[in-house]
PDB file of C-alpha atoms in Angstrom:
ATOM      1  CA  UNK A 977       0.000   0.000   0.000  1.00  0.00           C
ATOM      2  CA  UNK A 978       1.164   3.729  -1.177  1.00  0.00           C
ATOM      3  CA  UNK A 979       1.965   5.922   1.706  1.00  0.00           C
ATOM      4  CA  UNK A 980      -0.450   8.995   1.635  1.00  0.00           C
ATOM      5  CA  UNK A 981       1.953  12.463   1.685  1.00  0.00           C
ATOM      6  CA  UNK A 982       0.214  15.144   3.485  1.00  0.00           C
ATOM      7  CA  UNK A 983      -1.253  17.736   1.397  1.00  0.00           C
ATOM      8  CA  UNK A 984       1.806  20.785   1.213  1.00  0.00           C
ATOM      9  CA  UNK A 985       0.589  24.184   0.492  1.00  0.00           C
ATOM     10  CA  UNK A 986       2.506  25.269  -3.319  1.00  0.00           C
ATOM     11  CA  UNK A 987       4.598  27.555  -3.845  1.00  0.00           C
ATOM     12  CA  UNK A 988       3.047  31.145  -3.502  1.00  0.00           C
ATOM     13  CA  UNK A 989       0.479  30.099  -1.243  1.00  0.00           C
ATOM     14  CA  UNK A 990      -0.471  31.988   1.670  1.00  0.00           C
ATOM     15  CA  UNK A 991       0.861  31.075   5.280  1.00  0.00           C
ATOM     16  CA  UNK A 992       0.419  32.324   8.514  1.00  0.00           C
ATOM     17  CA  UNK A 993       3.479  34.247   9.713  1.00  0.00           C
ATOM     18  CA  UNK A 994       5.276  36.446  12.358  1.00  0.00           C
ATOM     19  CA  UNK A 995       5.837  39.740  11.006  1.00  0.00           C
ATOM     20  CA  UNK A 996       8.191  42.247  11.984  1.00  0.00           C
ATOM     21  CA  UNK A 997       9.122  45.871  11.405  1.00  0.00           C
ATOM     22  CA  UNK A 998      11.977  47.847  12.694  1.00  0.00           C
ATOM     23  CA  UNK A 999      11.997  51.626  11.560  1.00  0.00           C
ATOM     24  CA  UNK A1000      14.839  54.395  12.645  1.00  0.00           C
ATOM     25  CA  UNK A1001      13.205  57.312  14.312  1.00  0.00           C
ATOM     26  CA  UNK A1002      13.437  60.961  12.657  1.00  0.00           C
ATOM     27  CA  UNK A1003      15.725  58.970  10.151  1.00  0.00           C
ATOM     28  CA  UNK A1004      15.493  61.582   7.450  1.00  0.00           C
ATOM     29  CA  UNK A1005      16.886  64.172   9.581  1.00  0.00           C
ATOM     30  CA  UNK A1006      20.268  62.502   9.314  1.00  0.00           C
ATOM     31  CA  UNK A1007      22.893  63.581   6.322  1.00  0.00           C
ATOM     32  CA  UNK A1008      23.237  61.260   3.819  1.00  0.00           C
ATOM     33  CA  UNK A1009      26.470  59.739   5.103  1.00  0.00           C
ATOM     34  CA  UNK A1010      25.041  59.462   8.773  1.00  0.00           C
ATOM     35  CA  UNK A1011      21.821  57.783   7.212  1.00  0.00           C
ATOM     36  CA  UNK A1012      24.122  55.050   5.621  1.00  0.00           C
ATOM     37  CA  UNK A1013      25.703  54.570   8.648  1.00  0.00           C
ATOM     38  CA  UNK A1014      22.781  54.073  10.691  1.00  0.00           C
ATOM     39  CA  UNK A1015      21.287  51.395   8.098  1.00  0.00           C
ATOM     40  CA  UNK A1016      24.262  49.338   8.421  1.00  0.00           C
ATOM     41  CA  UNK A1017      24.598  49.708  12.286  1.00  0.00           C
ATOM     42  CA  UNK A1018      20.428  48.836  12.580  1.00  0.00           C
ATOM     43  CA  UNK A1019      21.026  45.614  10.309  1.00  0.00           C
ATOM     44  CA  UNK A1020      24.151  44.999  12.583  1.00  0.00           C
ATOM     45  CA  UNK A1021      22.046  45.129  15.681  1.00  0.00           C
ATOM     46  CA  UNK A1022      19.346  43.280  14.476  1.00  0.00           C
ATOM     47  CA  UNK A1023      21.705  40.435  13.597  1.00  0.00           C
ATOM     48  CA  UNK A1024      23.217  40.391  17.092  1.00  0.00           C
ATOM     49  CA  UNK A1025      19.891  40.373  18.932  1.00  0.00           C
ATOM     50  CA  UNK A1026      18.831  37.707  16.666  1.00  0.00           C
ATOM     51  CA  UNK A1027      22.329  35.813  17.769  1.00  0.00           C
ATOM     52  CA  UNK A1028      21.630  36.195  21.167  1.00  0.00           C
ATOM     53  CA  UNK A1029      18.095  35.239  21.014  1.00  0.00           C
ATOM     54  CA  UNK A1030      19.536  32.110  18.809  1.00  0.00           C
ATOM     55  CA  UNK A1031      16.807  32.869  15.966  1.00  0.00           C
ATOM     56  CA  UNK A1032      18.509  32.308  12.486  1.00  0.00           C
ATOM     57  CA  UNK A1033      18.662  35.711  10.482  1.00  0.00           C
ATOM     58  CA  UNK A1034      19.801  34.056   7.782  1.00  0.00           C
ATOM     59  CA  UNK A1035      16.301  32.409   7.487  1.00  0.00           C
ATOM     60  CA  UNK A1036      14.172  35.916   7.556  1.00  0.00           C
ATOM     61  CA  UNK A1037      12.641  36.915   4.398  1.00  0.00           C
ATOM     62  CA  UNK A1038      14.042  40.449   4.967  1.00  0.00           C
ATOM     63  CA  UNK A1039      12.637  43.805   3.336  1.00  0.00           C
ATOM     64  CA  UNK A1040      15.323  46.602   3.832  1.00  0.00           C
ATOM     65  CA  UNK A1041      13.426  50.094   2.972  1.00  0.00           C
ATOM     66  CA  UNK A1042      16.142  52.335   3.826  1.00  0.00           C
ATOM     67  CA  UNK A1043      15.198  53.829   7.687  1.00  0.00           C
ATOM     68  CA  UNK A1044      13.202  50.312   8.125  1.00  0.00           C
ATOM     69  CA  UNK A1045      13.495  46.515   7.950  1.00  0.00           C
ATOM     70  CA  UNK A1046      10.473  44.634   7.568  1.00  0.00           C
ATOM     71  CA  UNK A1047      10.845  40.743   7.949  1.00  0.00           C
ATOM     72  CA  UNK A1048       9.021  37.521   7.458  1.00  0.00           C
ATOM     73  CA  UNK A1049      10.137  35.088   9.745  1.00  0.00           C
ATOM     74  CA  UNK A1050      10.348  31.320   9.534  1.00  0.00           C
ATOM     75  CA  UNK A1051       7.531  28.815  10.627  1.00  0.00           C
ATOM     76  CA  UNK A1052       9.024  27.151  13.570  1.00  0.00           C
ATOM     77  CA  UNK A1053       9.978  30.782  14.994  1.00  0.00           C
ATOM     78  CA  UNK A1054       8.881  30.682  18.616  1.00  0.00           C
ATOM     79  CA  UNK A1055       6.840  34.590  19.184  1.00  0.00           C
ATOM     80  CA  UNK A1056       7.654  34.632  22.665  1.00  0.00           C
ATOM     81  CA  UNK A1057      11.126  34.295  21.921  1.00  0.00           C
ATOM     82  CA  UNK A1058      11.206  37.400  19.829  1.00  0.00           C
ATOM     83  CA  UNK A1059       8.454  39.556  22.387  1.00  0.00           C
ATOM     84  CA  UNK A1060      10.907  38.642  24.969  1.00  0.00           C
ATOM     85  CA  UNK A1061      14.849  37.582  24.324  1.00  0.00           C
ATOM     86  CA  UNK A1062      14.948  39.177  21.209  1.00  0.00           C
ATOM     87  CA  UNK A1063      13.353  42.691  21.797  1.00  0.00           C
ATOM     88  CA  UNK A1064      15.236  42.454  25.202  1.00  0.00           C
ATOM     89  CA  UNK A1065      19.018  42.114  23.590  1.00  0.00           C
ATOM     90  CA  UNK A1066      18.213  44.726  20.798  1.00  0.00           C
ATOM     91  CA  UNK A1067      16.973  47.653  23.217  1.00  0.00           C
ATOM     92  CA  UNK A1068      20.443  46.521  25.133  1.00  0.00           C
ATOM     93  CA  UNK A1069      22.075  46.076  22.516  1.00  0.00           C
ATOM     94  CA  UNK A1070      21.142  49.841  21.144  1.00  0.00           C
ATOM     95  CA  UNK A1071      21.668  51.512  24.738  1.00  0.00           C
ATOM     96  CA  UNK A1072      24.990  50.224  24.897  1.00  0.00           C
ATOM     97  CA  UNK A1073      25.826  51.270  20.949  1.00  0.00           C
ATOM     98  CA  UNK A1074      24.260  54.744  22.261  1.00  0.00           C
ATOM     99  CA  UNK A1075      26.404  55.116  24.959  1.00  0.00           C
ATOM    100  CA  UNK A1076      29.508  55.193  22.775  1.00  0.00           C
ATOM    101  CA  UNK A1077      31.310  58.207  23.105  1.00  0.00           C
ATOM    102  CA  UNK A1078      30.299  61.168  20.162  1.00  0.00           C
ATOM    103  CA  UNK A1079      27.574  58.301  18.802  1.00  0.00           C
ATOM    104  CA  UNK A1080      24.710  59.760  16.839  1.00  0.00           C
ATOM    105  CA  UNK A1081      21.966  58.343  18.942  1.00  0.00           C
ATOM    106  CA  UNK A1082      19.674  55.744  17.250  1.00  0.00           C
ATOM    107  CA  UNK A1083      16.408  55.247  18.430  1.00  0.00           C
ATOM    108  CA  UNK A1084      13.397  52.768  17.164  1.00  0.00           C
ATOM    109  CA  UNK A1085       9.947  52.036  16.876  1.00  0.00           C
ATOM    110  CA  UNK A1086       8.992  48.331  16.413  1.00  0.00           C
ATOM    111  CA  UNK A1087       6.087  46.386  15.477  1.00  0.00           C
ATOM    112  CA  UNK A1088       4.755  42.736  15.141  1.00  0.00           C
ATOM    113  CA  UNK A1089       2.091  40.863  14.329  1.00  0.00           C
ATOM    114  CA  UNK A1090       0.952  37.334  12.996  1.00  0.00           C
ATOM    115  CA  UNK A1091      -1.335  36.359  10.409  1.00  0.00           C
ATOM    116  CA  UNK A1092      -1.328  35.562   6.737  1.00  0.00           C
ATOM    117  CA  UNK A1093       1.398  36.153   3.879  1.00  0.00           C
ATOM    118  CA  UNK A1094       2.130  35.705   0.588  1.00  0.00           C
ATOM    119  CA  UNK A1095       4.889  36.660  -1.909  1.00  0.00           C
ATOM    120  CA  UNK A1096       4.087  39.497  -4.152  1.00  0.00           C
ATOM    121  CA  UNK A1097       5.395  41.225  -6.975  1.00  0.00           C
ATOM    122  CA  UNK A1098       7.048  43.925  -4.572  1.00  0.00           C
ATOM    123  CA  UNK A1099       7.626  41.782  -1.836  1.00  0.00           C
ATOM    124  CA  UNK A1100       4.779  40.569   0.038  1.00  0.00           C
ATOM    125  CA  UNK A1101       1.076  40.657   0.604  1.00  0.00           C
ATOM    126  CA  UNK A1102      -1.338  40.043   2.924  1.00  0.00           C
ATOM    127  CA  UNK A1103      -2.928  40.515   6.712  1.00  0.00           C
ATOM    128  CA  UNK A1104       0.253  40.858   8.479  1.00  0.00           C
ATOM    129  CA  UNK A1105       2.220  42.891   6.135  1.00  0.00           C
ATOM    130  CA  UNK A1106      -0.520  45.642   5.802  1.00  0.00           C
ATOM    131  CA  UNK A1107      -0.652  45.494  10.043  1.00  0.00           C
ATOM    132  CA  UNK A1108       2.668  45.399  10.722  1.00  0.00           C
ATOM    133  CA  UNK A1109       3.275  48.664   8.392  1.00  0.00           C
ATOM    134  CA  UNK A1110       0.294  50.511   9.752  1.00  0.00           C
ATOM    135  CA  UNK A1111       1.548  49.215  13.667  1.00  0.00           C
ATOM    136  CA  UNK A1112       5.376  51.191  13.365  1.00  0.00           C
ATOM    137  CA  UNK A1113       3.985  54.383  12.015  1.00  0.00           C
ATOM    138  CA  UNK A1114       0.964  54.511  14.848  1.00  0.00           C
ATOM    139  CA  UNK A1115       0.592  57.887  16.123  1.00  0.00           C
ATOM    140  CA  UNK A1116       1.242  56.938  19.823  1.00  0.00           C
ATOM    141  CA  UNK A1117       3.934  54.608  19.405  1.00  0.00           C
ATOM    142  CA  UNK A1118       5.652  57.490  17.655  1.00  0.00           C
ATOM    143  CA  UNK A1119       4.072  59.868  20.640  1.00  0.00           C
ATOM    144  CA  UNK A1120       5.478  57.537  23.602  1.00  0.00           C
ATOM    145  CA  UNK A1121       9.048  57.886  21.660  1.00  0.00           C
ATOM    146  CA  UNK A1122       8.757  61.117  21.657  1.00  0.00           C
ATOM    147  CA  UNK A1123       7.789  61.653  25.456  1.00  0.00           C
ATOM    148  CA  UNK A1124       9.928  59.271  26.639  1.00  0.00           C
ATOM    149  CA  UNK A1125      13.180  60.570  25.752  1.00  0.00           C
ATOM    150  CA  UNK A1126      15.326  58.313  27.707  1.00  0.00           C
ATOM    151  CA  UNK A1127      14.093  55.464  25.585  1.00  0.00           C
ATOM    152  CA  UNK A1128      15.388  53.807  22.507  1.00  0.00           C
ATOM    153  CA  UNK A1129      13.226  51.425  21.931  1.00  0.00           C
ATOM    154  CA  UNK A1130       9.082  51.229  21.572  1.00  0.00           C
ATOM    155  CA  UNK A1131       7.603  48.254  20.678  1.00  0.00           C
ATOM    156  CA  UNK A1132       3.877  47.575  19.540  1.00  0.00           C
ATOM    157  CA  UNK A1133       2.336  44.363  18.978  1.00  0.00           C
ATOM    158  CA  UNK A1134      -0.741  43.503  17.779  1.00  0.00           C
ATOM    159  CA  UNK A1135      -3.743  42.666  20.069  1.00  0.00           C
ATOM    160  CA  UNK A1136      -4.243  38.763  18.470  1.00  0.00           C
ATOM    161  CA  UNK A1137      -0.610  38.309  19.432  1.00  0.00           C
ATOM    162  CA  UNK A1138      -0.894  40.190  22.392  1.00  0.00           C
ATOM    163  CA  UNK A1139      -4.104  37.919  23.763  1.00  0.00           C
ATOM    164  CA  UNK A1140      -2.913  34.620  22.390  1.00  0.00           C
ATOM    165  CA  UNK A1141       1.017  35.000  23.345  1.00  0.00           C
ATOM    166  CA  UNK A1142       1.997  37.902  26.047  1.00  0.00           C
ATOM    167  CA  UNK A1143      -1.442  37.022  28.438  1.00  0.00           C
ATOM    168  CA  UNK A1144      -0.454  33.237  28.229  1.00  0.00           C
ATOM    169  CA  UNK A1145       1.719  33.517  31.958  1.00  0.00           C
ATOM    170  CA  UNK A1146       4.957  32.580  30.520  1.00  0.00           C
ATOM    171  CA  UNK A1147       7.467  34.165  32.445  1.00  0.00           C
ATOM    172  CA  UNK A1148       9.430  36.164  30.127  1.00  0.00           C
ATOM    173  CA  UNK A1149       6.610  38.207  29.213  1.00  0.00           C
ATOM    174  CA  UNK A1150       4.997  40.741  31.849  1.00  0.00           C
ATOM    175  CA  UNK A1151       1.774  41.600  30.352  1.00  0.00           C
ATOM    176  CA  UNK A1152       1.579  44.024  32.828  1.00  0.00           C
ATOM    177  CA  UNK A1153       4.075  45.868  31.698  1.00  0.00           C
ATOM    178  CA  UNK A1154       2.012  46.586  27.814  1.00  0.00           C
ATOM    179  CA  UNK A1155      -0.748  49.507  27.464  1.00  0.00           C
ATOM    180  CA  UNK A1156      -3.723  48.926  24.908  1.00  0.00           C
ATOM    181  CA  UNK A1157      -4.146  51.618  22.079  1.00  0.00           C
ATOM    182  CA  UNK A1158      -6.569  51.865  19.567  1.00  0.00           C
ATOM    183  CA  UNK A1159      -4.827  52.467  16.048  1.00  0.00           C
ATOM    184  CA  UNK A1160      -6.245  54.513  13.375  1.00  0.00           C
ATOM    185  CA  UNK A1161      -3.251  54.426  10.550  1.00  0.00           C
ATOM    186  CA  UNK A1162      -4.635  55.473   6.991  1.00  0.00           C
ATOM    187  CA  UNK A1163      -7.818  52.913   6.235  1.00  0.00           C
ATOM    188  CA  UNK A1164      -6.536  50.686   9.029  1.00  0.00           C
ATOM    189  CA  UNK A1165      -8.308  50.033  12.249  1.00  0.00           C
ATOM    190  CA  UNK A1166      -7.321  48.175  15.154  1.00  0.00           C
ATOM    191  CA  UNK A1167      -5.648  47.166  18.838  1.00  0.00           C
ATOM    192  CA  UNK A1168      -2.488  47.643  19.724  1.00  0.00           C
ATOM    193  CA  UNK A1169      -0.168  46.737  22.756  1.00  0.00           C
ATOM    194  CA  UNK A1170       3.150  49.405  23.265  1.00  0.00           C
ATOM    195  CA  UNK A1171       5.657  48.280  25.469  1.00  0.00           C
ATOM    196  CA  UNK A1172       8.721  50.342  26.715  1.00  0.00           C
ATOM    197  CA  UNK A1173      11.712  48.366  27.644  1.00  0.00           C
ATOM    198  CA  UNK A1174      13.352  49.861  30.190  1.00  0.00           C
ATOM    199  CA  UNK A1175       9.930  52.136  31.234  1.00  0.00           C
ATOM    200  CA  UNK A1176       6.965  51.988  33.740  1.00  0.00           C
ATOM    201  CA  UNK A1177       3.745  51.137  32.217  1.00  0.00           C
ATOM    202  CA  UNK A1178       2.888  54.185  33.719  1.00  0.00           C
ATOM    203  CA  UNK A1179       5.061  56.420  32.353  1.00  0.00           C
ATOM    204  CA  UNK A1180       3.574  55.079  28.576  1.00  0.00           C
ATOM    205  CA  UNK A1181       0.073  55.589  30.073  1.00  0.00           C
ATOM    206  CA  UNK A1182       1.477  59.684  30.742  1.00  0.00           C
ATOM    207  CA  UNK A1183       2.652  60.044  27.734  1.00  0.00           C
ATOM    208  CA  UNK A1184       0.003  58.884  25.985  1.00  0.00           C
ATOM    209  CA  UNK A1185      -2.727  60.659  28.126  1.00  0.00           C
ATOM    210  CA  UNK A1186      -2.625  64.249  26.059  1.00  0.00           C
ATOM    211  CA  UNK A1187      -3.520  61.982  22.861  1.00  0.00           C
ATOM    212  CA  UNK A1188      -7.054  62.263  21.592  1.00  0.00           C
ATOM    213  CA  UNK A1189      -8.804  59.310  20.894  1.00  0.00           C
ATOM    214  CA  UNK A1190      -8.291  58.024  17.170  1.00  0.00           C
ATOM    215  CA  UNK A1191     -11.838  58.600  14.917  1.00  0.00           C
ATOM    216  CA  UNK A1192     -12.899  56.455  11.899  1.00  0.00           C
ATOM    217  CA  UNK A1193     -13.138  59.165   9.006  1.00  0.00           C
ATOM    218  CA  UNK A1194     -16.766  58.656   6.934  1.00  0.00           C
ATOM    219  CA  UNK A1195     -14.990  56.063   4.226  1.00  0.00           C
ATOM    220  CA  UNK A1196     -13.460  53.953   6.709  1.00  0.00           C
ATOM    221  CA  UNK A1197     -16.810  53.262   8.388  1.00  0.00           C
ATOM    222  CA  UNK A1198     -17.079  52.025  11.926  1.00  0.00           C
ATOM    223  CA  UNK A1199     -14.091  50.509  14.059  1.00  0.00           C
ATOM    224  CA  UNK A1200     -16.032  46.693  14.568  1.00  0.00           C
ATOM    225  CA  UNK A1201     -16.103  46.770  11.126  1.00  0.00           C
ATOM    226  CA  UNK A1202     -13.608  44.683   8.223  1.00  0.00           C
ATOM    227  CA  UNK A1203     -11.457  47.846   7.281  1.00  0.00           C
ATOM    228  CA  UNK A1204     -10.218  47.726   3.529  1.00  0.00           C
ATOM    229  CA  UNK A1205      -6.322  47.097   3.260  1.00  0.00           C
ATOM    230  CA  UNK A1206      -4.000  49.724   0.861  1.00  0.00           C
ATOM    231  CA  UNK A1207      -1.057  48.753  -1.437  1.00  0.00           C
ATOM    232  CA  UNK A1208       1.863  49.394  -0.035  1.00  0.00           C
ATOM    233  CA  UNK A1209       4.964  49.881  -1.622  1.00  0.00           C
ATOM    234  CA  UNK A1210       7.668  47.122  -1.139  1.00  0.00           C
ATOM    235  CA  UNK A1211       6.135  45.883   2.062  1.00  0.00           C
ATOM    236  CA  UNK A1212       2.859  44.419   0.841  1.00  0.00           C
ATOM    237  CA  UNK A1213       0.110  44.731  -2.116  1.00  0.00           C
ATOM    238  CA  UNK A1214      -3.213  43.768  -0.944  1.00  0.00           C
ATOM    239  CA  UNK A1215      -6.351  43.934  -2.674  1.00  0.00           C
ATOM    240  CA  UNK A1216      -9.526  43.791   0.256  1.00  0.00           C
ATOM    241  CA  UNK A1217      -9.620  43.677   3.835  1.00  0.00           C
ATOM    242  CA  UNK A1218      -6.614  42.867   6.583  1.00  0.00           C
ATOM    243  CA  UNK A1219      -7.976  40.937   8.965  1.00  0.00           C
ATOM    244  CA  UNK A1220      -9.816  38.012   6.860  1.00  0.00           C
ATOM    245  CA  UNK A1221      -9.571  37.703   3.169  1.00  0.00           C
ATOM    246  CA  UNK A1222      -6.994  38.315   0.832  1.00  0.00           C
ATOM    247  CA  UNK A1223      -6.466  39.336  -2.775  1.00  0.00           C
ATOM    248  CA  UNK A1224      -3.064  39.868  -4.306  1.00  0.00           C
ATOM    249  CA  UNK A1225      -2.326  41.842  -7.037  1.00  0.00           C
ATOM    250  CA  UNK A1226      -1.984  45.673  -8.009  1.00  0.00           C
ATOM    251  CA  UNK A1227      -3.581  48.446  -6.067  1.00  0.00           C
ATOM    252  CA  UNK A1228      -7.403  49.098  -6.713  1.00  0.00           C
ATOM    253  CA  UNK A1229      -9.059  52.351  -6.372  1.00  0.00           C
ATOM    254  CA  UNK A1230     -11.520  52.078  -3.302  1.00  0.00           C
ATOM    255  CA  UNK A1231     -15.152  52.834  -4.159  1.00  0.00           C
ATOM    256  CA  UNK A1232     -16.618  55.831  -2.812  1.00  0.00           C
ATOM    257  CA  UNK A1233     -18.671  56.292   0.163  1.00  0.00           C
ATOM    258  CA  UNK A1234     -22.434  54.534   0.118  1.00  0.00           C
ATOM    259  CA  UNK A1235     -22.075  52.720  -3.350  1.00  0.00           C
ATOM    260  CA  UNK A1236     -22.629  49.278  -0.985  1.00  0.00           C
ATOM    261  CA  UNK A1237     -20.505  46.255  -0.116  1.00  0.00           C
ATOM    262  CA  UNK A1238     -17.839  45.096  -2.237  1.00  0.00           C
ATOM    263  CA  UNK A1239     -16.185  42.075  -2.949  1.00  0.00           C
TER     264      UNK A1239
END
């Protein structure tokens, strides 16, 4: 008797993934030589934190875009391992490459998420991607930065990763220690969890308290409901919604307020 194989997806077929994103704050106020300095010393950081962590770089699908790297990692990669180890060696990692004498200070905003991901023309497509872009370039993460200027580091993850991974009581992640935001990014719409390495939960909770709460503009409808996803330029080309299903190909124009539900 033949042995059955278990079905495999094919090539090009989406997966579920952990995303990352790690983007260089107020990047473009740097001179060009300082800016190609900084790009080698992020990628240099990210590869030691990844070392540390023992997480194989050399298996990320990796996006450089200049000020950011945005990354697919492998299936097997454990998330608390990169919420915890790996986000704990790279803010030490970048306070102790700050601390160098006449250093130009590098500071970062980071963001992950799971969810579903494909290869696309310009990189990749799907859930994740879209999230994961719209999650670095939230208005508080950039906001708690800001405020908290003896930080380096800001992390946001999303709230699926946040429920199913940080309140799961494993000891390397404090869930105590994250503060819930609600993210408004462009057509996006969602939950967010920052976290401040190095900073009271409190002190996030401060900075973020002069904020106003993020609205829904009259095309992006209400917040509970499936917010259309954007193309995005080498980080992910989606064609419908990012948080269930998924159409890859080249951007679409959205249809206007009140013409009724698309598909």
């Amino acid at each position: 008797m033949n042995e059955i194989s278990p079905p495999w997806p094919p090539a090009g077929l989406p997966l579920r993934r952990l995303c990352l994103a790690v983007d260089v704050e107020q990047y473009s106020r740097l001179d060009t030589l300082t800016q190609s300095v900084v790009q080698s010393e992020l990628v240099l950081l990210l590869d030691e934190a990844a070392e540390l962590t023992g997480l194989d770089r050399a298996a990320w699908t990796r996006q450089p875009q200049g000020d950011l790297e945005f990354a697919v990692l492998p299936e097997a990669t454990l998330e608390d391992a990169v919420l915890g180890p790996f986000v704990h060696h790279l803010a030490v990692r970048l306070g102790d490459r700050n601390a160098r004498p006449a250093a130009q200070r590098v500071r970062l905003r980071m963001a992950v998420d799971t969810g579903v991901v494909a290869d696309a023309a310009l990189g990749h497509a799907g859930p994740a991607p879209v999230a994961v872009a719209r999650y670095v370039n939230a208005p508080q993460l950039k906001t708690v930065l800001a405020t908290l200027t003896a930080a380096d580091l800001a992390v946001i993850v999303s709230d699926r990763l946040y429920q199913d991974v940080v309140r799961s009581g494993r000891p390397e992640l404090d869930r105590a220690q994250y503060v819930r935001v609600h993210v408004w990014v462009k057509e996006f719409g969602g939950y967010g969890w920052i976290r401040v390495p190095g900073q009271a939960p409190d002190e996030v909770r401060s900075a973020l308290a002069e904020m106003p709460e993020p609205k829904s503009s009259p095309d992006t409808g209400a917040p509970s409901g499936t917010p259309l996803s954007q193309y995005v330029h080498q980080g992910a080309a989606v064609g419908r919604d990012v948080v269930g299903g998924l159409t890859v190909g080249l951007p679409v124009s959205l249809p206007p307020s009140g013409s009724g539900h698309t598909r």
